[in-house]
CSV table of C-alpha atoms and ligand atoms in Angstrom, one decimal:
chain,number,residue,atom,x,y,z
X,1,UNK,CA,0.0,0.0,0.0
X,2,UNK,CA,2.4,2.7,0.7
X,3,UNK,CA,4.5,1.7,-1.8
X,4,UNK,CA,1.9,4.1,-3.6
X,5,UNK,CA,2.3,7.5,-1.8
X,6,UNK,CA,4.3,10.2,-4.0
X,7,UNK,CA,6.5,12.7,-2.3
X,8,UNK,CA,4.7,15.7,-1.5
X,9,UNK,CA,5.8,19.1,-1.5
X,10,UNK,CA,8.5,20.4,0.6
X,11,UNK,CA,5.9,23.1,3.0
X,12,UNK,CA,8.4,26.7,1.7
X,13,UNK,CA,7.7,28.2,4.9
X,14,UNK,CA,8.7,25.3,7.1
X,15,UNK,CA,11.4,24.0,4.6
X,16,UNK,CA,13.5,27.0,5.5
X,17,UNK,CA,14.1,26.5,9.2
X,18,UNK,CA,15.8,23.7,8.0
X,19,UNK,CA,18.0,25.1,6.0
X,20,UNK,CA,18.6,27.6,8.4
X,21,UNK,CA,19.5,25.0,10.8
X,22,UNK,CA,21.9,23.6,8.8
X,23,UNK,CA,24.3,27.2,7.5
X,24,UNK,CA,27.3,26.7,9.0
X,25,UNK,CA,27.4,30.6,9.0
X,26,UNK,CA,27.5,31.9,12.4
X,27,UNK,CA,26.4,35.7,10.8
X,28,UNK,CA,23.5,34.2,8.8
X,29,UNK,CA,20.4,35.9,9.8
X,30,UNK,CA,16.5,34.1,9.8
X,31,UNK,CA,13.8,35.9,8.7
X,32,UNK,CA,12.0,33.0,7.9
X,33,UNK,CA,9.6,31.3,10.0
X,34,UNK,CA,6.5,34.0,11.7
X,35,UNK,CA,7.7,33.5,15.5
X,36,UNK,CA,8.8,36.4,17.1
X,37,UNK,CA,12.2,36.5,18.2
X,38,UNK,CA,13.6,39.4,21.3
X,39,UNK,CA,16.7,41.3,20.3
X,40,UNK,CA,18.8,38.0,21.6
X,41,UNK,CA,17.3,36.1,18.8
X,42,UNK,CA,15.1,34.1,21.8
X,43,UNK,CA,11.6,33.7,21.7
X,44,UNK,CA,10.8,34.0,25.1
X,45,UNK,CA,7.8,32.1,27.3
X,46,UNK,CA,5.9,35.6,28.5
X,47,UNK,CA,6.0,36.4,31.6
X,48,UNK,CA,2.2,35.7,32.6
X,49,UNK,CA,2.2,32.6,31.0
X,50,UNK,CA,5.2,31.7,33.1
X,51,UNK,CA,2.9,32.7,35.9
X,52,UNK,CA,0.1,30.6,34.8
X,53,UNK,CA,1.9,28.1,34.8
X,54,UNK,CA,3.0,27.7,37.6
X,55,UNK,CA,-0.2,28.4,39.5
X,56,UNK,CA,-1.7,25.5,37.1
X,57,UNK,CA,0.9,23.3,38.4
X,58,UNK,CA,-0.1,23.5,42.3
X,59,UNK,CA,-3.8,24.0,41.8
X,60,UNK,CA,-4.5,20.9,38.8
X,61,UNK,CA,-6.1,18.3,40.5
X,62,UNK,CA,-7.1,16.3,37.2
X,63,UNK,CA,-6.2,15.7,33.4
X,64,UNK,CA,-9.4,13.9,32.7
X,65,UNK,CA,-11.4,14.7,29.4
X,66,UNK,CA,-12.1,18.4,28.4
X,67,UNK,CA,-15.3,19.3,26.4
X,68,UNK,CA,-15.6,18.4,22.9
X,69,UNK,CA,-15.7,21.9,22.7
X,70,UNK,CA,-12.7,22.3,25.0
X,71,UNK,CA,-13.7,24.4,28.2
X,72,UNK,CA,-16.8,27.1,27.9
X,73,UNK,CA,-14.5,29.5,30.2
X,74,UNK,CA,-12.0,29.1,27.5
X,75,UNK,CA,-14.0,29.4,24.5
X,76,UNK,CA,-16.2,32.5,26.0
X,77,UNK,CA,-12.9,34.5,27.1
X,78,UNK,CA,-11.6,34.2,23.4
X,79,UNK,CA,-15.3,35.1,22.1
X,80,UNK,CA,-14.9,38.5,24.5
X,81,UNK,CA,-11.2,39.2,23.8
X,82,UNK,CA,-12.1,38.9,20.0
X,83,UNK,CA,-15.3,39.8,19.3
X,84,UNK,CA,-16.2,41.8,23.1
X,85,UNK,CA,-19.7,41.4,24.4
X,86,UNK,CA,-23.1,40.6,23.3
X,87,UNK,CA,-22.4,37.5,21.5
X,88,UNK,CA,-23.1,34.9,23.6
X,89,UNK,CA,-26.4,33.8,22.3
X,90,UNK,CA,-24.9,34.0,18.4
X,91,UNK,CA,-21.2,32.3,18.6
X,92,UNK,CA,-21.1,28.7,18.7
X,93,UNK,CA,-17.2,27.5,19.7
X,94,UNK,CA,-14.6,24.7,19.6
X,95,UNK,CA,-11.5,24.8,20.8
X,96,UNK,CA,-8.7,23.5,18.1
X,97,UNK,CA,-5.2,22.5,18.1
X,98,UNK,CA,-3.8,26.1,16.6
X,99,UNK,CA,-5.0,28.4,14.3
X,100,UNK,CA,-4.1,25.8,11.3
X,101,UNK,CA,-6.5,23.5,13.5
X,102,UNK,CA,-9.4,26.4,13.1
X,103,UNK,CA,-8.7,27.0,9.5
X,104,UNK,CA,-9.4,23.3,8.7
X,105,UNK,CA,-12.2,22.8,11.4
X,106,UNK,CA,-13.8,26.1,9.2
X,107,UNK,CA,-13.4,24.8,5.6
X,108,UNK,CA,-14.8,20.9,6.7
X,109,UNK,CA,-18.0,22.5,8.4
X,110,UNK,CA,-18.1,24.8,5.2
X,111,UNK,CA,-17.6,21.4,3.1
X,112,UNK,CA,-20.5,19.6,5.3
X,113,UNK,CA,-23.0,22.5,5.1
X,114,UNK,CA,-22.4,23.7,1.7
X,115,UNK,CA,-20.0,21.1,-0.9
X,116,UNK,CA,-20.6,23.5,-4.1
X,117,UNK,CA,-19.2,26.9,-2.5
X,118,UNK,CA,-16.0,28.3,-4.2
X,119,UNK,CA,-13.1,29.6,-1.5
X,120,UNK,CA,-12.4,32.9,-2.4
X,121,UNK,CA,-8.4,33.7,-1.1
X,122,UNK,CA,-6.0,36.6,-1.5
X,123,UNK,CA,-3.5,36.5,-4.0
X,124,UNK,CA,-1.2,36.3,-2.3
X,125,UNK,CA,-2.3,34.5,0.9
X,126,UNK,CA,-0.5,32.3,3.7
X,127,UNK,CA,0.0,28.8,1.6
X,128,UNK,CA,-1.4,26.6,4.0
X,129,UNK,CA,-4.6,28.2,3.0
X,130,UNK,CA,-4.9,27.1,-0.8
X,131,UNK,CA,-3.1,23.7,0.7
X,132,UNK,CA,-5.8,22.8,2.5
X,133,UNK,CA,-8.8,23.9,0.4
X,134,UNK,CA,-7.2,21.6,-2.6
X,135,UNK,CA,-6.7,18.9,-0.2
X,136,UNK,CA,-10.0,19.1,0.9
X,137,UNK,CA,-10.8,18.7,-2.8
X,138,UNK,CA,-13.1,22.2,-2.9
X,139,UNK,CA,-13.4,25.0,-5.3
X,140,UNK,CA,-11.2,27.9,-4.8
X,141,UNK,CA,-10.7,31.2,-6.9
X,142,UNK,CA,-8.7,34.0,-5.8
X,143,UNK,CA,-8.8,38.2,-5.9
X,144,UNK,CA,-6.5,40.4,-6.2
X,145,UNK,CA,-4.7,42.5,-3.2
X,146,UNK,CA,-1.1,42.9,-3.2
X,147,UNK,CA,0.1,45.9,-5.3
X,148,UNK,CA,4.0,44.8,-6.5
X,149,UNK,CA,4.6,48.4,-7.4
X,150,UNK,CA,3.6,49.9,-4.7
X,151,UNK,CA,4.2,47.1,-2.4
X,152,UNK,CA,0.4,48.5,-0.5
X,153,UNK,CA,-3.2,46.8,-1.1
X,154,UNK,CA,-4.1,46.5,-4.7
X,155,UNK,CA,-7.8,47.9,-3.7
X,156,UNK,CA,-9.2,48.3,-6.9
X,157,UNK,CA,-8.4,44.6,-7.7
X,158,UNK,CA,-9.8,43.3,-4.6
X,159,UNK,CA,-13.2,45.4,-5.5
X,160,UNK,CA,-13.3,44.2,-9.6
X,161,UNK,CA,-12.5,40.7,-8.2
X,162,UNK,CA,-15.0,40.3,-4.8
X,163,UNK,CA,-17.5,41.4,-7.5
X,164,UNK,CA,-17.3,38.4,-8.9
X,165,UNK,CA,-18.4,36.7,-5.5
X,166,UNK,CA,-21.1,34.4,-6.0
X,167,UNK,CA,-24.4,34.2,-3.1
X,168,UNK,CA,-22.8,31.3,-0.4
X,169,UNK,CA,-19.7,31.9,-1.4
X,170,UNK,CA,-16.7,31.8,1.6
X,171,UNK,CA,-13.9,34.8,1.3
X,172,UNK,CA,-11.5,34.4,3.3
X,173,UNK,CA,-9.8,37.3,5.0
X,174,UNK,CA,-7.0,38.1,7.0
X,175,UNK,CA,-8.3,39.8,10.2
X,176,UNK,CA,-5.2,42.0,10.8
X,177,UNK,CA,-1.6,41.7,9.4
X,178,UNK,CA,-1.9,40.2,6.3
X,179,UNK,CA,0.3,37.0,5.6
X,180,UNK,CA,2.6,37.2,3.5
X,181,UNK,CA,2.1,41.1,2.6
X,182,UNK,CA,2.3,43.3,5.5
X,183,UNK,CA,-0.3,45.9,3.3
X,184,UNK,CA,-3.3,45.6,5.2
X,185,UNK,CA,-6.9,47.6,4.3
X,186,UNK,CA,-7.7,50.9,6.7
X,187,UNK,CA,-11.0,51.2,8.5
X,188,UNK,CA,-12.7,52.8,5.2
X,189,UNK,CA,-11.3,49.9,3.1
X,190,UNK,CA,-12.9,47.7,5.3
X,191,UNK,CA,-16.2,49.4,5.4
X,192,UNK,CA,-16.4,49.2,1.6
X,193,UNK,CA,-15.5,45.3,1.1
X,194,UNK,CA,-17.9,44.4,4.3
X,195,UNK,CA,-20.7,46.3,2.1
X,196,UNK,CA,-19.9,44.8,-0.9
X,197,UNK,CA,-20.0,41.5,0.2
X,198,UNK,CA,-22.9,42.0,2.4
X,199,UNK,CA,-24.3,42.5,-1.0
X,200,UNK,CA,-23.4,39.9,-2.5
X,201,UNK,CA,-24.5,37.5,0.2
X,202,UNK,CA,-21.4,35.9,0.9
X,203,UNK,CA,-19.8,34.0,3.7
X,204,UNK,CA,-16.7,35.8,6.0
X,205,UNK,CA,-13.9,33.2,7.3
X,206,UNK,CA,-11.5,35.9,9.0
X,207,UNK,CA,-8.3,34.3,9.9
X,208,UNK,CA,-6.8,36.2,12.9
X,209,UNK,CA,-3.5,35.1,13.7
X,210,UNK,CA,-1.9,37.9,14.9
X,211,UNK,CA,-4.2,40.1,17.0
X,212,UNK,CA,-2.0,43.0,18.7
X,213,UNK,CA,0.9,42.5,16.6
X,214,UNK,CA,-0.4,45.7,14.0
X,215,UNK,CA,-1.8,48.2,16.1
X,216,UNK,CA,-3.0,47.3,19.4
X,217,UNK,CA,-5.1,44.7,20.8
X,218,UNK,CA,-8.4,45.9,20.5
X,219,UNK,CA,-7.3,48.0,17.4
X,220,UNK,CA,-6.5,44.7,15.8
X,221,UNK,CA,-9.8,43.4,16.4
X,222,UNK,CA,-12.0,46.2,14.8
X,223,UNK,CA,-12.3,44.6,11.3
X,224,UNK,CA,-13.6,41.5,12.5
X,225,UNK,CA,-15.8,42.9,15.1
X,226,UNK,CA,-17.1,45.0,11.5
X,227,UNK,CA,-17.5,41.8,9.8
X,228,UNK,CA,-19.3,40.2,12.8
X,229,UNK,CA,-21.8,42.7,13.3
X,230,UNK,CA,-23.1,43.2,9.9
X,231,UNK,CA,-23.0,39.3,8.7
X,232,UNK,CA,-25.7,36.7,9.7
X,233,UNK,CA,-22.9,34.3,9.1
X,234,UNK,CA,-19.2,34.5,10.4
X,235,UNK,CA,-16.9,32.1,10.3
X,236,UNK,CA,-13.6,33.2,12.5
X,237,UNK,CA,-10.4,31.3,13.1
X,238,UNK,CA,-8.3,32.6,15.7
X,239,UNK,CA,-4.6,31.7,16.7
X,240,UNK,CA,-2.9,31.8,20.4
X,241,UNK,CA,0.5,31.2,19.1
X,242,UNK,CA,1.8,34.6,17.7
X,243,UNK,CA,-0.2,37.2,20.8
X,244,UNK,CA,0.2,34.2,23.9
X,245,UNK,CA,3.9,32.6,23.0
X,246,UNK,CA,2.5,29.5,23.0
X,247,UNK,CA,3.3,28.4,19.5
X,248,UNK,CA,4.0,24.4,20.7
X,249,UNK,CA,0.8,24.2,22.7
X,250,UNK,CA,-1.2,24.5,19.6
X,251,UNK,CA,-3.8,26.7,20.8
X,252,UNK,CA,-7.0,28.1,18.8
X,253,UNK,CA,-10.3,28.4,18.3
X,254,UNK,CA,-13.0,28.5,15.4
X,255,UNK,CA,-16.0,30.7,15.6
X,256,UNK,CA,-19.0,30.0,14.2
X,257,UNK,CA,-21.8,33.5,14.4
X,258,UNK,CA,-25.2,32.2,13.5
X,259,UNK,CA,-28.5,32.8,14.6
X,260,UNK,CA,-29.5,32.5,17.8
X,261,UNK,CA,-32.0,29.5,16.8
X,262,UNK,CA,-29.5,27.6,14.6
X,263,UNK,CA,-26.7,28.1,17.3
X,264,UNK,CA,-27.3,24.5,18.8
X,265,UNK,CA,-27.5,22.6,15.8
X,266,UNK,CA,-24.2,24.6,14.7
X,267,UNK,CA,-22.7,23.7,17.9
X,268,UNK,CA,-23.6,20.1,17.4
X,269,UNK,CA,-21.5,19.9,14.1
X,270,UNK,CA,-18.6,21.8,15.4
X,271,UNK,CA,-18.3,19.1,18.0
X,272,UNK,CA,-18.9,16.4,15.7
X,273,UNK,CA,-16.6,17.5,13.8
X,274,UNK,CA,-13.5,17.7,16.6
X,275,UNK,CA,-14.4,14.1,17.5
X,276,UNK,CA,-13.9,13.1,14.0
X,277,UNK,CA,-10.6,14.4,13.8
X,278,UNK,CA,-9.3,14.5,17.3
X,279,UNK,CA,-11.3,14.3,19.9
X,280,UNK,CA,-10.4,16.2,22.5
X,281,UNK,CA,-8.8,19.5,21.6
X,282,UNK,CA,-5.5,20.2,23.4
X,283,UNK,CA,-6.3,21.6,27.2
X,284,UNK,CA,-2.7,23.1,28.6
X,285,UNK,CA,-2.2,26.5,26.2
X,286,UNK,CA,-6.4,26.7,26.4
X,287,UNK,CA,-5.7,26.6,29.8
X,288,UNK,CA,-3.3,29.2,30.4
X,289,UNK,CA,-4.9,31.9,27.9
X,290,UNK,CA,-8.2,31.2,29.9
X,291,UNK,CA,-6.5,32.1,33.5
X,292,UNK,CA,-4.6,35.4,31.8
X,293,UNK,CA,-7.7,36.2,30.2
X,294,UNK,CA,-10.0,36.3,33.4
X,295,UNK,CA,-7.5,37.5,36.2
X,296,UNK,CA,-6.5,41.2,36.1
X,297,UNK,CA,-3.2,41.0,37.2
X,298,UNK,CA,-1.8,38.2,34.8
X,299,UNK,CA,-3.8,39.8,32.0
X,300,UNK,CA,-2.6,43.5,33.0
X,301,UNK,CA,0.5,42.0,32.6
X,302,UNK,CA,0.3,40.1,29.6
X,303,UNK,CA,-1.3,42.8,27.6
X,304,UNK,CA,1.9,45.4,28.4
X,305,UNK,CA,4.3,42.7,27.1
X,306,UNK,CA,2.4,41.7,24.3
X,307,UNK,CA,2.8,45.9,23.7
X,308,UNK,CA,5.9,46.2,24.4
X,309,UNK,CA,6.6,42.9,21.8
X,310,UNK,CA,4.4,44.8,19.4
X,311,UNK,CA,6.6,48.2,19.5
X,312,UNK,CA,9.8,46.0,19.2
X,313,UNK,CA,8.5,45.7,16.0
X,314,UNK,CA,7.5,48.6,14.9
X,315,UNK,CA,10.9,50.4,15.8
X,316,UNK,CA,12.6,47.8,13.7
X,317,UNK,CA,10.3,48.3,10.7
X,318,UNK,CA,11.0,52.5,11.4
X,319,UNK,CA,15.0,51.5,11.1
X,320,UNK,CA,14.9,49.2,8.7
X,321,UNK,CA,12.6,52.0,6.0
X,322,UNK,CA,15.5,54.2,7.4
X,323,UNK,CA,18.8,52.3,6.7
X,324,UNK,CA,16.8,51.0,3.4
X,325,UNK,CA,16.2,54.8,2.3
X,326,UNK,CA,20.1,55.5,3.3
X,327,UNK,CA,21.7,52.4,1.6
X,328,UNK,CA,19.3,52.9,-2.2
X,329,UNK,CA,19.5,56.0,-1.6
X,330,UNK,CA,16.2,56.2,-2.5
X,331,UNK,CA,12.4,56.5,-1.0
X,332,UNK,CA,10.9,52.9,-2.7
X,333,UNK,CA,11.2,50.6,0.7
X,334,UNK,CA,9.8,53.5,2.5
X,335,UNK,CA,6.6,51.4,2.5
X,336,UNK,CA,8.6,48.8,5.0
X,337,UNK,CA,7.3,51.6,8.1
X,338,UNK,CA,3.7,51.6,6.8
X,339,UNK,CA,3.4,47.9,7.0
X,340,UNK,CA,2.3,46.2,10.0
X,341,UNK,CA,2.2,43.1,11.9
X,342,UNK,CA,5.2,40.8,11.6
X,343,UNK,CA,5.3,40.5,7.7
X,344,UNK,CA,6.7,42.8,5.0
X,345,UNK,CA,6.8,41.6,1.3
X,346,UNK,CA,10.2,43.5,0.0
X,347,UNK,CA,9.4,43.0,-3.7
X,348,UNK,CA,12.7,40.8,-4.7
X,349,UNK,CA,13.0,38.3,-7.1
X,350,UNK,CA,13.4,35.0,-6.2
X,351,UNK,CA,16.3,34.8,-7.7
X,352,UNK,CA,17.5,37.7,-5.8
X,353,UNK,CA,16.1,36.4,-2.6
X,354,UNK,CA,18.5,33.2,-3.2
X,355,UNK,CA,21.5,35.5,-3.8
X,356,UNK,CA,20.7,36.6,-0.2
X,357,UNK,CA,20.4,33.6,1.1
X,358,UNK,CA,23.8,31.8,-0.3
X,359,UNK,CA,26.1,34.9,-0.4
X,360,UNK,CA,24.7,37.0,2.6
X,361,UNK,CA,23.2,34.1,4.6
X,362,UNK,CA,20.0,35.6,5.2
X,363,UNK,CA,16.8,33.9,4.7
X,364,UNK,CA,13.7,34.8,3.9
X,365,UNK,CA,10.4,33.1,1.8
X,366,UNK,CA,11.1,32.7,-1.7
X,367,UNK,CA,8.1,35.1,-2.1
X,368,UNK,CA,10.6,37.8,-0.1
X,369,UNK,CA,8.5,38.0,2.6
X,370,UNK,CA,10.6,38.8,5.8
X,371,UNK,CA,9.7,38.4,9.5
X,372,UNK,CA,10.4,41.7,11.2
X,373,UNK,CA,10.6,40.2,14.6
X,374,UNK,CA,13.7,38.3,13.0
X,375,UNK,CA,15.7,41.2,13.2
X,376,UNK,CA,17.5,43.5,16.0
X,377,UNK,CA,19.5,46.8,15.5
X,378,UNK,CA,22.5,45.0,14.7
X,379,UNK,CA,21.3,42.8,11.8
X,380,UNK,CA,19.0,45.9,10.4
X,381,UNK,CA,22.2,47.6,8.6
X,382,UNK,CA,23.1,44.2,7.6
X,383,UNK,CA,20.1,43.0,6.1
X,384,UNK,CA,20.0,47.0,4.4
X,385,UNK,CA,23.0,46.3,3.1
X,386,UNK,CA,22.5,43.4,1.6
X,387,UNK,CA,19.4,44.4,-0.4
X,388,UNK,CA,20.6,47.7,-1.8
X,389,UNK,CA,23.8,45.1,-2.9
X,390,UNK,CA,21.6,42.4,-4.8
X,391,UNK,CA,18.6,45.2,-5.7
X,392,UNK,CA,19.9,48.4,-5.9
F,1,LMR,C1,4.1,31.7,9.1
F,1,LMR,O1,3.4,32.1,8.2
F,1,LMR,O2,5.4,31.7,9.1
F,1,LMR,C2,3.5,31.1,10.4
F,1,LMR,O3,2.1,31.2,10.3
F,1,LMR,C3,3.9,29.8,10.7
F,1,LMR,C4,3.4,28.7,9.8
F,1,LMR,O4,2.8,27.8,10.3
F,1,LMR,O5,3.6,28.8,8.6
């Protein structure tokens, strides 16, 4: 029998930490992977998880079964931090193992309720999107949104193309720092596509992976909390990983808004739907974002190193458009500030982002999309360097 499998597909994201792993190089620099690295290239446990913790550790008495669902405390903390109040009679909830764990959750309820509905993605999008909806075997088309000139939103494509949009068709969109791009809409951006597909009676599936790594917390959330409020139907999958630290503890959650009347039977399905795959959905990172989220101190604290992780990242984005401008001598990375979240699409060839990558030893997706957090003031000249010497 598995003398039939092909080799699939080496995952380009995932690839490159291995690469990395193996440079010799002791200068090489990794902009690779999305985890957020402090300026000692560590990505550190934060300090009210640390907390948690250790309070979990002398007050856990059992680790019997969870909910299908995972835990309601859980579940209704991430509906508040995401969504805030007044939707507990709308948002059915199951915990997942990450935001990957959401995205697929969302597209095999979307397969179950509705096989014929076409997948509408950005072009570009995170690739484990597309990965999955072929895998899955459903129909996807995709609309336009990343300007390569100006390296911003392409918004007149992503208007012509969500046009197109057919009645009970998904679009998926990135609540808040877009992956790969960095270009993100602004509040009247948003307005406008939430109208337009309102007209066209399609289905939202925001993917929020990043929430308070763009402009703040609740700032972060304002799109989605738009899309929630003027859709019947929202489909939201949210990620712990990035905001928490808790990237191994595979922590996430799918949201599904309904009606109040349909909210059981949707809730039924949801859970169906985690037994199928995996049961239970992992407890310890649930866990730990549950106790931040509902005691004042840890969650105080959480929230001002989340902003202080944030502001890392802006600064570096404000040097790096500096040294960029300085080095090209030129204005055409300036849009590097005016990004947001941990992504920036620099606009190289690939064949310029494997120059990089053997002569400079710095990595980066073949798409040149770089992970700010990757970088610290000493590497920013470096990497500066580097890109006015392969693209200026
Ligand atoms: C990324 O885009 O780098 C992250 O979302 C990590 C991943 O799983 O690809």
């Amino acid at each position: 029998m598995l003398e039939t499998l092909n080799p699939q597909p080496q995952d380009k994201i995932l690839q490159l930490i291995a690469m990395f792993r193996e440079d010799p190089r002791t200068d090489k620099i990794d902009l690779g992977v999305g985890v957020y690295k402090d300026a000692t290239g560590l990505t550190p446990v934060m300090r009210a998880v640390k907390a948690a913790e250790k309070q979990l550790w002398e007050t856990e008495k059992t680790k019997t079964y969870t909910g299908l669902a995972g835990e309601p405390a859980y579940n209704s903390a991430m509906v508040g931090m995401i969504l805030g109040a007044g939707y507990a009679d709308r948002a059915a909830s199951v915990a997942t193992p990450g935001g990957t764990g959401a995205i697929r959750q969302a597209l095999e309820l979307i397969k179950m309720a509705s096989p014929q509905a076409t997948v509408w993605i950005s072009a570009p999008t995170w690739p484990n999107h597309p990965s999955i909806i072929k895998y899955l075997g459903m129909k996807m088309a995709e609309y336009r949104y990343f300007d390569a000139e100006t390296r911003g939103v392409d918004f007149a494509g992503v208007l012509d193309d969500l046009a197109k949009v057919a009645e009970g068709d998904v679009v998926l969109l990135h609540g808040c720092c877009h992956n790969p791009t960095g270009a993100n809409l602004n509040a009247e951006q948003w307005a406008q596509v939430v109208d337009l597909l309102v007209a066209r009676k399609a289905i939202p599936l925001v993917d929020l992976a990043y929430q308070g790594f763009g402009d703040g917390l609740e700032e972060d959330a304002a799109a989605t909390r738009l899309v929630a409020a003027k859709f019947p139907e929202v489909l939201i999958a949210a990620s712990c990983s990035k905001n928490f630290g808790i990237y191994r503890e595979r922590t996430g959650i799918l949201i599904a808004l309904t009606s109040a009347d349909r909210k059981a039977v949707v809730q039924g399905n949801l859970n169906f739907l985690n037994r199928q795959n995996y049961s239970f959905p992992p407890d310890h990172g649930a866990r730990l974002v549950t106790m931040i989220l509902e005691d004042a101190a840890l969650c105080a604290d959480w929230k001002a190193e989340l902003e202080e992780v944030r502001l890392n990242m802006l600064s570096l984005r404000k040097q790096l458009a500096d040294e960029l401008r300085k080095a090209t001598n030129s204005d055409r990375f300036d849009f590097v500030a005016d990004h947001r979240g941990m992504f920036s699409r620099l606009g190289l060839t690939e064949a310029q982002v494997n120059i990089l990558r053997e002569e400079h030893g710095i990595y980066m997706v073949g798409d040149s999309r770089i992970n700010i957090a990757g970088l610290n003031s000493k590497t920013v000249p470096v990497l500066a360097a580097a890109i006015a010497k392969v693209a200026g």
